[in-house]
Amino acid sequence: MEVEVPAVAEGSNETQKWSVAVDSENKATEFRLMSIAKPHMRAFHLSWISFFSCFVSSFAAPPLLPIIRDNLNLTATDIGNAGVASVSGAVFARVAMGTACDLVGPRLASASLILLTAPAVYCTSLINSATSYLLVRFFTGFSLATFVSTQFWMSSMFSAPVVGRANGFSGGWGNLGGGATQLIMPLVFSLVRDIGAAQFTAWRIAFFVPAFFQMLTAFSILIFGQDTPDGNFQRLKKSGQKPKDEFSKVLFHGVTNYRGWILALTYGYCFGVELTIDNIIAEYFYDRFNLKLHTAGIIAASFGLANLFSRPGGGFISDAVSKRFGMRGRLWALWLCQTFAGVLCIILGLVGSLSVSVVVMIIFSVFVQAACGMTFGIVPFVSRRSLGVISGMTGGGGNVGAVVTQLIFFKGSKFSKERGITLMGVMIIICTLPICLIYFPQWGGMFFGPSSKKVTEEDYYLGEWNSKEQEKGSHHASLKFADNSVSERGRKHNTSTRPNDEPTPTPTYV
């Protein structure tokens, strides 16, 4: 049973009620998975369910590909091009989504994109050529940009001690759609066919299910969602509680932060690899081991379904190591996890036994998805002012990685799929190395501690605001965030003296 108790928001005469403990930004400092309390946990459930629906739609075609390719006479090149198209559209959409979240809020941004891409899912039932198949997969793939709004939303609702697990669960449970659709679409197809529809008609009718589900989640967000603990962006801006920011400056502080670009690269070889596997794995097992379509779908589903615990586990581990080792612990955990995922990917492409391949694939899925969760345990701390842009850059990097990998290894017949998987593992290891270059002057990096100049959290986050903006008070949210991110110093340093020997402001616990 949840008990609501009052908490007074800073700068407000109103008493608000929360069902969880909150900090000075009214962000939750605890994560209650089974709660649907407004606004924190309700936002969590709306975010992952909506992202789940988009994943189901984007990858609804691969599990039915053996039927679709016979109906449309698709070649290996056609299939490869469509696979690339399905993840390439979201590259720019994710960057745009991040900026949209910064400006209009995650609620309106995500619901709008979901509704705009739903018609493409419906239109899949009408395609009759390789070109139309490529186009519907391209436009449906735009919906994957809702991942950015999901992570932005969680970072706006949950505080530093639990933001890793909040992002991990929301992203991971959303990614479950990539595995669930491997089970859902063959099942829906079978039911429609058994009712009496011809095989080449049944797969078309099946696409109405993910399309309707996607639209339903968009309306749920608009009706029940809330951008921040204190309300929606539009109301907060009108009341003056949230100052209007300049698009150019939000974008500038995002794209000029090198940490965002490194995370975009490394995310391309954890989430990007996940997208690639979602596109090829059912067909890989179907062709290489001569399995039935349903059997290949079940095996392929196990890869995506590992997100039930693997990506959330990555976020949880990131938060746990941060308590003891701070940001440096988060960086080390990500590098180790993703590098080991690369080793497992190499092994997956080398083994020729069905049973061994399945076991290695499942273990590989756990590590590569955990790395995704660990990445977004770091992203919220790169920039406070340009959180959406950094989230969009990182998320877009995931899609770029998927596009590049599929173009190089899985387009046409240049490489066998098993050879492509092995080489993809090598790329994972190489592209994970730049994590070593990420350095926060107030916390340090993998190999070096904090700057000898004693840079503080305030110095880092207020550096995004010039003196005129600070005079207007535009920086207050960043100042609160700096105070609440002191935990990233780790157990050894988180009790250090604040600048000018000022005590750390006490978060509002309820």
Short mmCIF file of C-alpha atoms in Angstrom, two decimals:
data_model
loop_
_atom_site.label_atom_id
_atom_site.label_comp_id
_atom_site.label_asym_id
_atom_site.label_seq_id
_atom_site.Cartn_x
_atom_site.Cartn_y
_atom_site.Cartn_z
CA MET A 1 0.00 0.00 0.00
CA GLU A 2 1.36 3.40 -1.01
CA VAL A 3 1.05 6.29 1.40
CA GLU A 4 1.10 9.81 0.02
CA VAL A 5 2.76 12.36 2.23
CA PRO A 6 3.31 16.06 1.63
CA ALA A 7 6.43 17.69 0.29
CA VAL A 8 6.89 21.37 -0.37
CA ALA A 9 8.44 22.16 -3.75
CA GLU A 10 11.22 24.73 -3.52
CA GLY A 11 10.06 28.21 -4.44
CA SER A 12 6.40 27.26 -4.11
CA ASN A 13 3.78 27.95 -1.48
CA GLU A 14 1.79 24.92 -2.56
CA THR A 15 1.99 21.62 -0.75
CA GLN A 16 2.32 18.71 -3.16
CA LYS A 17 1.86 15.05 -2.42
CA TRP A 18 4.22 12.37 -3.61
CA SER A 19 4.07 8.62 -3.24
CA VAL A 20 7.87 8.32 -3.30
CA ALA A 21 10.84 10.15 -1.77
CA VAL A 22 11.94 13.09 -3.91
CA ASP A 23 14.94 15.41 -4.13
CA SER A 24 15.07 19.19 -4.48
CA GLU A 25 13.96 18.91 -8.13
CA ASN A 26 11.02 16.71 -7.07
CA LYS A 27 12.65 13.80 -8.91
CA ALA A 28 12.07 10.40 -7.32
CA THR A 29 14.99 9.05 -5.31
CA GLU A 30 13.46 5.56 -5.18
CA PHE A 31 12.13 3.27 -7.89
CA ARG A 32 8.97 1.27 -7.13
CA LEU A 33 8.55 -1.06 -10.08
CA MET A 34 5.06 -2.29 -9.21
CA SER A 35 3.61 1.17 -8.58
CA ILE A 36 1.54 3.15 -11.09
CA ALA A 37 1.40 6.28 -8.91
CA LYS A 38 1.32 9.63 -10.64
CA PRO A 39 3.53 11.21 -11.85
CA HIS A 40 6.82 9.30 -11.55
CA MET A 41 5.83 5.66 -11.88
CA ARG A 42 2.95 6.35 -14.24
CA ALA A 43 5.39 8.06 -16.60
CA PHE A 44 7.65 5.01 -16.34
CA HIS A 45 4.93 2.57 -17.40
CA LEU A 46 3.61 4.80 -20.17
CA SER A 47 7.12 5.24 -21.55
CA TRP A 48 8.11 1.58 -21.74
CA ILE A 49 4.75 0.38 -23.06
CA SER A 50 4.72 2.98 -25.84
CA PHE A 51 8.32 2.17 -26.81
CA PHE A 52 7.44 -1.53 -26.68
CA SER A 53 4.64 -0.95 -29.20
CA CYS A 54 7.01 0.86 -31.55
CA PHE A 55 9.52 -1.97 -31.36
CA VAL A 56 6.79 -4.51 -32.15
CA SER A 57 5.77 -2.48 -35.22
CA SER A 58 9.33 -1.86 -36.46
CA PHE A 59 10.30 -5.53 -36.29
CA ALA A 60 6.96 -7.11 -37.15
CA ALA A 61 8.19 -8.05 -40.63
CA PRO A 62 11.35 -10.14 -39.94
CA PRO A 63 9.55 -13.07 -38.23
CA LEU A 64 7.23 -13.35 -41.25
CA LEU A 65 10.00 -12.77 -43.78
CA PRO A 66 10.06 -16.31 -45.23
CA ILE A 67 6.37 -15.81 -46.16
CA ILE A 68 6.72 -12.18 -47.27
CA ARG A 69 9.76 -12.86 -49.47
CA ASP A 70 7.89 -15.63 -51.31
CA ASN A 71 4.86 -13.41 -51.81
CA LEU A 72 6.84 -10.40 -53.06
CA ASN A 73 9.72 -12.34 -54.69
CA LEU A 74 12.31 -10.55 -52.58
CA THR A 75 16.01 -11.19 -53.17
CA ALA A 76 18.72 -11.27 -50.50
CA THR A 77 19.71 -7.75 -51.56
CA ASP A 78 16.10 -6.53 -51.25
CA ILE A 79 15.90 -7.95 -47.74
CA GLY A 80 19.24 -6.45 -46.77
CA ASN A 81 18.26 -3.01 -48.09
CA ALA A 82 14.97 -3.10 -46.19
CA GLY A 83 16.78 -4.13 -43.02
CA VAL A 84 19.07 -1.11 -43.35
CA ALA A 85 16.11 1.14 -44.13
CA SER A 86 14.24 0.00 -41.02
CA VAL A 87 16.90 1.44 -38.72
CA SER A 88 18.29 4.29 -40.85
CA GLY A 89 15.20 6.50 -40.66
CA ALA A 90 15.48 6.78 -36.91
CA VAL A 91 19.05 8.13 -37.08
CA PHE A 92 17.96 11.71 -37.72
CA ALA A 93 14.59 11.18 -36.05
CA ARG A 94 16.33 10.41 -32.76
CA VAL A 95 18.44 13.55 -32.87
CA ALA A 96 15.34 15.58 -33.72
CA MET A 97 13.40 13.84 -30.94
CA GLY A 98 16.04 14.82 -28.38
CA THR A 99 15.77 18.47 -29.37
CA ALA A 100 11.96 18.27 -29.37
CA CYS A 101 12.03 16.89 -25.82
CA ASP A 102 14.18 19.81 -24.69
CA LEU A 103 11.75 22.29 -26.22
CA VAL A 104 8.21 20.84 -25.93
CA GLY A 105 8.59 17.94 -23.50
CA PRO A 106 8.67 14.14 -23.86
CA ARG A 107 4.90 13.64 -23.64
CA LEU A 108 3.91 15.62 -26.72
CA ALA A 109 7.06 14.70 -28.66
CA SER A 110 6.65 10.93 -28.28
CA ALA A 111 2.86 10.80 -28.79
CA SER A 112 3.13 12.88 -31.97
CA LEU A 113 5.78 10.63 -33.52
CA ILE A 114 3.87 7.46 -32.63
CA LEU A 115 0.71 8.77 -34.32
CA LEU A 116 2.64 9.97 -37.39
CA THR A 117 4.27 6.57 -37.98
CA ALA A 118 1.24 4.35 -37.30
CA PRO A 119 -0.13 4.79 -40.87
CA ALA A 120 3.06 3.23 -42.25
CA VAL A 121 2.34 0.09 -40.22
CA TYR A 122 -1.19 -0.09 -41.61
CA CYS A 123 0.16 0.41 -45.14
CA THR A 124 2.35 -2.69 -44.80
CA SER A 125 -0.78 -4.70 -45.61
CA LEU A 126 -0.91 -3.03 -49.05
CA ILE A 127 2.66 -3.49 -50.31
CA ASN A 128 3.27 -5.41 -53.53
CA SER A 129 6.94 -4.91 -54.41
CA ALA A 130 10.46 -4.75 -53.00
CA THR A 131 10.36 -0.95 -53.18
CA SER A 132 7.12 -0.61 -51.22
CA TYR A 133 8.42 -3.13 -48.66
CA LEU A 134 11.55 -1.00 -48.18
CA LEU A 135 9.50 2.21 -47.83
CA VAL A 136 7.11 0.94 -45.15
CA ARG A 137 9.99 -0.44 -43.12
CA PHE A 138 11.83 2.87 -43.49
CA PHE A 139 8.92 5.01 -42.29
CA THR A 140 7.88 2.57 -39.55
CA GLY A 141 11.45 2.67 -38.24
CA PHE A 142 11.07 6.38 -37.43
CA SER A 143 8.99 5.30 -34.43
CA LEU A 144 12.12 3.89 -32.78
CA ALA A 145 13.05 7.50 -31.99
CA THR A 146 10.58 7.24 -29.10
CA PHE A 147 13.45 5.61 -27.25
CA VAL A 148 14.96 9.07 -26.83
CA SER A 149 11.79 10.51 -25.31
CA THR A 150 11.61 7.46 -23.04
CA GLN A 151 15.10 8.06 -21.65
CA PHE A 152 14.60 11.83 -21.46
CA TRP A 153 11.34 11.30 -19.58
CA MET A 154 12.94 8.96 -17.04
CA SER A 155 15.87 11.33 -16.55
CA SER A 156 13.35 14.10 -15.86
CA MET A 157 11.44 12.00 -13.32
CA PHE A 158 14.18 10.11 -11.42
CA SER A 159 17.17 11.33 -9.44
CA ALA A 160 20.84 10.35 -9.75
CA PRO A 161 20.81 7.35 -7.34
CA VAL A 162 18.12 5.52 -9.35
CA VAL A 163 18.21 7.07 -12.85
CA GLY A 164 20.27 4.18 -14.21
CA ARG A 165 17.70 1.54 -13.27
CA ALA A 166 14.78 3.77 -14.38
CA ASN A 167 16.37 4.21 -17.80
CA GLY A 168 17.36 0.54 -17.88
CA PHE A 169 13.90 -0.79 -17.13
CA SER A 170 12.09 1.61 -19.45
CA GLY A 171 14.48 1.01 -22.34
CA GLY A 172 14.83 -2.70 -21.66
CA TRP A 173 11.15 -3.45 -21.31
CA GLY A 174 10.52 -1.37 -24.41
CA ASN A 175 13.14 -3.36 -26.30
CA LEU A 176 11.26 -6.49 -25.29
CA GLY A 177 9.10 -5.65 -28.27
CA GLY A 178 11.91 -6.84 -30.53
CA GLY A 179 11.66 -10.30 -28.99
CA ALA A 180 7.93 -10.32 -28.37
CA THR A 181 7.15 -9.58 -32.00
CA GLN A 182 9.04 -12.75 -32.97
CA LEU A 183 6.32 -14.63 -31.06
CA ILE A 184 3.36 -12.33 -31.64
CA MET A 185 3.46 -11.98 -35.42
CA PRO A 186 3.77 -15.72 -36.28
CA LEU A 187 0.96 -16.39 -33.79
CA VAL A 188 -1.33 -13.70 -35.24
CA PHE A 189 -0.50 -14.89 -38.75
CA SER A 190 -1.37 -18.48 -37.82
CA LEU A 191 -4.66 -17.45 -36.21
CA VAL A 192 -5.75 -15.40 -39.22
CA ARG A 193 -4.76 -18.21 -41.60
CA ASP A 194 -6.58 -20.82 -39.52
CA ILE A 195 -9.72 -18.70 -39.54
CA GLY A 196 -9.77 -19.12 -43.31
CA ALA A 197 -7.55 -16.47 -44.92
CA ALA A 198 -5.09 -17.45 -47.63
CA GLN A 199 -1.44 -17.50 -46.57
CA PHE A 200 -0.49 -14.44 -48.63
CA THR A 201 -3.51 -12.56 -47.25
CA ALA A 202 -3.08 -13.62 -43.63
CA TRP A 203 0.32 -11.94 -43.19
CA ARG A 204 -1.13 -8.66 -44.46
CA ILE A 205 -4.05 -8.71 -42.03
CA ALA A 206 -1.66 -9.49 -39.17
CA PHE A 207 -0.12 -6.00 -39.43
CA PHE A 208 -3.33 -4.34 -38.23
CA VAL A 209 -2.59 -5.62 -34.71
CA PRO A 210 0.71 -3.75 -34.08
CA ALA A 211 -0.65 -0.65 -35.84
CA PHE A 212 -3.69 -0.42 -33.57
CA PHE A 213 -1.61 -1.13 -30.45
CA GLN A 214 0.80 1.66 -31.39
CA MET A 215 -2.00 4.22 -31.76
CA LEU A 216 -3.55 3.16 -28.45
CA THR A 217 -0.33 3.86 -26.55
CA ALA A 218 -0.03 7.34 -28.09
CA PHE A 219 -3.48 8.37 -26.86
CA SER A 220 -2.68 6.93 -23.43
CA ILE A 221 0.41 9.17 -23.17
CA LEU A 222 -1.57 12.26 -24.11
CA ILE A 223 -4.37 11.50 -21.65
CA PHE A 224 -2.46 10.15 -18.64
CA GLY A 225 1.13 11.38 -19.06
CA GLN A 226 2.97 14.33 -17.48
CA ASP A 227 6.31 15.79 -18.62
CA THR A 228 7.89 16.49 -15.23
CA PRO A 229 7.01 15.96 -11.56
CA ASP A 230 5.79 19.56 -11.45
CA GLY A 231 3.64 19.44 -14.60
CA ASN A 232 3.76 19.69 -18.39
CA PHE A 233 6.24 21.91 -20.22
CA GLN A 234 3.58 24.17 -21.70
CA ARG A 235 2.00 25.05 -18.34
CA LEU A 236 5.37 25.47 -16.61
CA LYS A 237 6.59 27.86 -19.30
CA LYS A 238 3.40 29.92 -19.15
CA SER A 239 3.66 30.20 -15.37
CA GLY A 240 7.33 31.13 -15.56
CA GLN A 241 8.46 28.09 -13.54
CA LYS A 242 10.42 26.81 -16.53
CA PRO A 243 12.31 29.50 -18.46
CA LYS A 244 12.12 29.35 -22.24
CA ASP A 245 15.43 28.22 -23.66
CA GLU A 246 17.00 29.08 -27.01
CA PHE A 247 17.11 26.25 -29.52
CA SER A 248 20.52 27.29 -30.86
CA LYS A 249 22.15 27.24 -27.43
CA VAL A 250 20.56 23.94 -26.41
CA LEU A 251 21.86 22.41 -29.65
CA PHE A 252 25.28 24.04 -29.32
CA HIS A 253 25.99 22.76 -25.82
CA GLY A 254 24.92 19.28 -26.89
CA VAL A 255 26.92 18.87 -30.10
CA THR A 256 30.06 20.47 -28.67
CA ASN A 257 30.26 18.04 -25.75
CA TYR A 258 32.66 15.33 -26.94
CA ARG A 259 31.36 12.84 -24.36
CA GLY A 260 28.07 12.69 -26.24
CA TRP A 261 29.84 11.72 -29.47
CA ILE A 262 31.82 8.95 -27.78
CA LEU A 263 28.67 7.53 -26.22
CA ALA A 264 26.97 7.73 -29.63
CA LEU A 265 29.77 5.62 -31.13
CA THR A 266 29.84 3.03 -28.37
CA TYR A 267 26.04 2.82 -28.27
CA GLY A 268 26.18 2.01 -31.97
CA TYR A 269 27.87 -1.23 -31.00
CA CYS A 270 25.54 -2.34 -28.25
CA PHE A 271 22.07 -1.13 -29.24
CA GLY A 272 23.06 -0.99 -32.92
CA VAL A 273 24.10 -4.62 -32.70
CA GLU A 274 20.82 -5.46 -31.00
CA LEU A 275 18.88 -3.90 -33.88
CA THR A 276 21.01 -5.80 -36.38
CA ILE A 277 20.40 -9.12 -34.63
CA ASP A 278 16.65 -8.41 -34.48
CA ASN A 279 16.69 -8.05 -38.27
CA ILE A 280 18.71 -11.15 -39.14
CA ILE A 281 18.47 -13.73 -36.37
CA ALA A 282 15.19 -15.47 -37.31
CA GLU A 283 16.24 -15.86 -40.93
CA TYR A 284 19.73 -16.93 -39.81
CA PHE A 285 18.47 -19.87 -37.74
CA TYR A 286 15.76 -20.72 -40.31
CA ASP A 287 18.28 -20.99 -43.18
CA ARG A 288 21.41 -22.27 -41.45
CA PHE A 289 19.82 -25.01 -39.34
CA ASN A 290 16.79 -25.78 -41.57
CA LEU A 291 14.29 -25.01 -38.84
CA LYS A 292 10.55 -24.43 -39.08
CA LEU A 293 9.41 -20.80 -39.14
CA HIS A 294 7.78 -21.06 -35.72
CA THR A 295 10.87 -22.70 -34.17
CA ALA A 296 13.21 -20.09 -35.65
CA GLY A 297 10.89 -17.39 -34.29
CA ILE A 298 10.98 -18.80 -30.77
CA ILE A 299 14.80 -18.94 -30.80
CA ALA A 300 15.03 -15.43 -32.22
CA ALA A 301 12.55 -14.20 -29.60
CA SER A 302 14.81 -15.36 -26.78
CA PHE A 303 17.38 -12.76 -27.87
CA GLY A 304 15.02 -9.81 -27.51
CA LEU A 305 13.14 -11.21 -24.52
CA ALA A 306 16.34 -11.17 -22.47
CA ASN A 307 15.65 -7.43 -22.19
CA LEU A 308 13.18 -8.35 -19.47
CA PHE A 309 16.12 -8.40 -17.07
CA SER A 310 19.37 -7.72 -18.97
CA ARG A 311 19.07 -4.03 -19.84
CA PRO A 312 17.43 -3.20 -16.48
CA GLY A 313 20.23 -5.22 -14.87
CA GLY A 314 22.78 -3.05 -16.66
CA GLY A 315 21.13 0.08 -15.27
CA PHE A 316 20.98 -1.43 -11.80
CA ILE A 317 24.68 -2.41 -11.91
CA SER A 318 25.59 1.09 -13.13
CA ASP A 319 23.78 2.63 -10.13
CA ALA A 320 25.31 0.08 -7.74
CA VAL A 321 28.93 0.61 -8.80
CA SER A 322 28.34 4.36 -8.74
CA LYS A 323 27.49 4.24 -5.05
CA ARG A 324 30.96 2.91 -4.31
CA PHE A 325 33.14 4.14 -7.17
CA GLY A 326 31.16 7.06 -8.61
CA MET A 327 31.16 7.91 -12.31
CA ARG A 328 34.45 6.08 -12.79
CA GLY A 329 32.69 2.88 -11.75
CA ARG A 330 29.95 3.46 -14.33
CA LEU A 331 32.56 3.88 -17.08
CA TRP A 332 34.54 0.77 -16.13
CA ALA A 333 31.38 -1.35 -15.89
CA LEU A 334 30.27 -0.28 -19.38
CA TRP A 335 33.64 -0.96 -20.98
CA LEU A 336 34.02 -4.41 -19.43
CA CYS A 337 30.47 -5.49 -20.20
CA GLN A 338 30.46 -4.35 -23.82
CA THR A 339 33.91 -5.77 -24.55
CA PHE A 340 32.86 -9.19 -23.25
CA ALA A 341 29.73 -8.93 -25.44
CA GLY A 342 32.05 -8.50 -28.43
CA VAL A 343 33.94 -11.67 -27.52
CA LEU A 344 30.68 -13.62 -27.29
CA CYS A 345 29.54 -12.25 -30.65
CA ILE A 346 32.73 -13.57 -32.26
CA ILE A 347 32.08 -16.99 -30.73
CA LEU A 348 28.45 -16.98 -31.93
CA GLY A 349 29.57 -16.66 -35.53
CA LEU A 350 32.14 -19.45 -35.19
CA VAL A 351 30.09 -22.24 -33.59
CA GLY A 352 28.22 -24.62 -35.90
CA SER A 353 26.02 -26.52 -33.43
CA LEU A 354 22.40 -25.44 -33.03
CA SER A 355 22.30 -26.00 -29.28
CA VAL A 356 25.64 -24.25 -28.66
CA SER A 357 24.61 -21.36 -30.91
CA VAL A 358 21.41 -20.85 -28.93
CA VAL A 359 23.25 -20.86 -25.59
CA VAL A 360 25.94 -18.44 -26.80
CA MET A 361 23.31 -16.18 -28.37
CA ILE A 362 21.38 -15.92 -25.11
CA ILE A 363 24.51 -15.12 -23.04
CA PHE A 364 25.57 -12.63 -25.71
CA SER A 365 22.15 -10.97 -25.57
CA VAL A 366 22.43 -10.51 -21.81
CA PHE A 367 25.76 -8.69 -22.03
CA VAL A 368 25.06 -6.54 -25.10
CA GLN A 369 21.70 -5.41 -23.67
CA ALA A 370 23.18 -4.77 -20.23
CA ALA A 371 25.71 -2.49 -21.94
CA CYS A 372 22.77 -0.51 -23.36
CA GLY A 373 21.43 -0.01 -19.85
CA MET A 374 24.84 1.03 -18.56
CA THR A 375 25.22 3.59 -21.34
CA PHE A 376 22.09 5.43 -20.23
CA GLY A 377 23.31 5.30 -16.66
CA ILE A 378 25.96 7.77 -17.88
CA VAL A 379 24.03 9.87 -20.43
CA PRO A 380 21.97 11.93 -17.91
CA PHE A 381 25.18 13.35 -16.40
CA VAL A 382 26.82 14.54 -19.63
CA SER A 383 24.73 17.71 -19.86
CA ARG A 384 21.83 19.14 -17.87
CA ARG A 385 20.87 21.92 -20.26
CA SER A 386 21.09 19.76 -23.40
CA LEU A 387 19.95 16.42 -21.97
CA GLY A 388 17.60 15.80 -24.90
CA VAL A 389 20.26 16.53 -27.51
CA ILE A 390 22.78 14.22 -25.80
CA SER A 391 20.10 11.51 -25.50
CA GLY A 392 19.23 11.98 -29.16
CA MET A 393 22.86 11.86 -30.28
CA THR A 394 23.47 8.69 -28.31
CA GLY A 395 20.25 7.06 -29.47
CA GLY A 396 20.92 8.08 -33.05
CA GLY A 397 24.39 6.57 -32.75
CA GLY A 398 22.71 3.25 -32.00
CA ASN A 399 20.89 3.40 -35.31
CA VAL A 400 24.00 4.53 -37.19
CA GLY A 401 25.83 1.51 -35.83
CA ALA A 402 23.02 -0.74 -37.02
CA VAL A 403 23.02 0.84 -40.50
CA VAL A 404 26.79 0.62 -40.93
CA THR A 405 26.96 -2.94 -39.64
CA GLN A 406 24.17 -4.16 -41.89
CA LEU A 407 25.59 -2.37 -44.94
CA ILE A 408 29.02 -3.90 -44.42
CA PHE A 409 28.18 -7.43 -43.27
CA PHE A 410 24.55 -8.29 -44.01
CA LYS A 411 23.62 -6.58 -47.29
CA GLY A 412 23.48 -9.07 -50.14
CA SER A 413 25.83 -12.05 -50.20
CA LYS A 414 29.31 -10.56 -49.72
CA PHE A 415 29.61 -12.37 -46.37
CA SER A 416 27.76 -15.36 -45.02
CA LYS A 417 25.67 -14.44 -42.00
CA GLU A 418 27.89 -16.44 -39.64
CA ARG A 419 31.00 -14.67 -41.00
CA GLY A 420 29.25 -11.32 -40.66
CA ILE A 421 28.36 -12.03 -37.03
CA THR A 422 31.99 -12.85 -36.22
CA LEU A 423 33.31 -9.65 -37.83
CA MET A 424 30.60 -7.68 -36.05
CA GLY A 425 32.02 -8.94 -32.75
CA VAL A 426 35.44 -7.58 -33.68
CA MET A 427 33.89 -4.18 -34.39
CA ILE A 428 32.18 -4.20 -30.99
CA ILE A 429 35.51 -4.61 -29.22
CA ILE A 430 37.26 -1.92 -31.28
CA CYS A 431 34.45 0.65 -31.05
CA THR A 432 34.14 0.21 -27.28
CA LEU A 433 37.71 1.40 -26.64
CA PRO A 434 36.90 5.17 -26.82
CA ILE A 435 35.06 4.88 -23.49
CA CYS A 436 38.56 5.24 -22.02
CA LEU A 437 38.61 8.84 -23.32
CA ILE A 438 35.52 10.02 -21.42
CA TYR A 439 36.59 12.28 -18.58
CA PHE A 440 34.55 14.44 -16.18
CA PRO A 441 36.77 17.02 -14.45
CA GLN A 442 34.69 16.83 -11.25
CA TRP A 443 34.68 12.99 -11.12
CA GLY A 444 37.48 11.69 -13.33
CA GLY A 445 37.57 8.95 -15.95
CA MET A 446 38.57 5.30 -16.23
CA PHE A 447 42.28 5.87 -15.62
CA PHE A 448 42.49 9.28 -13.97
CA GLY A 449 40.82 10.83 -10.94
CA PRO A 450 39.16 14.26 -10.63
CA SER A 451 40.96 17.36 -11.86
CA SER A 452 43.63 18.76 -9.55
CA LYS A 453 41.93 22.16 -9.95
CA LYS A 454 39.10 20.90 -7.73
CA VAL A 455 36.34 21.41 -10.28
CA THR A 456 32.91 20.97 -8.69
CA GLU A 457 29.56 19.79 -10.04
CA GLU A 458 28.39 23.42 -10.07
CA ASP A 459 31.41 24.47 -12.14
CA TYR A 460 30.67 21.78 -14.72
CA TYR A 461 26.91 22.26 -15.16
CA LEU A 462 26.84 26.06 -14.76
CA GLY A 463 29.47 26.26 -17.49
CA GLU A 464 26.57 25.79 -19.93
CA TRP A 465 25.08 29.16 -18.89
CA ASN A 466 26.67 32.55 -19.51
CA SER A 467 26.63 35.37 -16.96
CA LYS A 468 23.60 37.13 -18.47
CA GLU A 469 21.56 33.91 -18.37
CA GLN A 470 22.59 33.32 -14.79
CA GLU A 471 21.52 36.85 -13.86
CA LYS A 472 18.05 36.01 -15.21
CA GLY A 473 17.99 32.85 -13.07
CA SER A 474 17.84 30.47 -16.04
CA HIS A 475 20.48 28.26 -14.45
CA HIS A 476 18.56 27.32 -11.30
CA ALA A 477 17.54 23.87 -12.56
CA SER A 478 21.17 23.08 -13.42
CA LEU A 479 22.24 24.22 -9.96
CA LYS A 480 19.77 21.85 -8.32
CA PHE A 481 20.91 19.03 -10.60
CA ALA A 482 24.53 19.70 -9.66
CA ASP A 483 23.65 19.43 -5.98
CA ASN A 484 21.82 16.16 -6.54
CA SER A 485 24.61 14.61 -8.63
CA VAL A 486 27.24 14.78 -5.87
CA SER A 487 26.66 11.04 -5.40
CA GLU A 488 28.67 10.49 -8.59
CA ARG A 489 31.82 11.18 -6.57
CA GLY A 490 31.49 7.72 -5.08
CA ARG A 491 31.53 6.60 -1.45
CA LYS A 492 35.06 7.88 -0.88
CA HIS A 493 34.39 11.45 -1.99
CA ASN A 494 30.67 12.13 -1.73
CA THR A 495 31.02 13.77 1.68
CA SER A 496 33.65 16.22 0.47
CA THR A 497 33.28 19.86 1.37
CA ARG A 498 31.26 21.96 -1.03
CA PRO A 499 32.62 25.18 -2.58
CA ASN A 500 33.23 27.91 -0.02
CA ASP A 501 32.62 25.28 2.67
CA GLU A 502 28.87 25.42 2.12
CA PRO A 503 26.95 22.36 3.24
CA THR A 504 25.26 20.23 0.64
CA PRO A 505 21.60 21.26 0.30
CA THR A 506 19.41 18.60 1.84
CA PRO A 507 17.06 16.91 -0.69
CA THR A 508 13.37 16.94 0.11
CA TYR A 509 12.61 13.45 1.39
CA VAL A 510 9.07 12.44 2.17
#
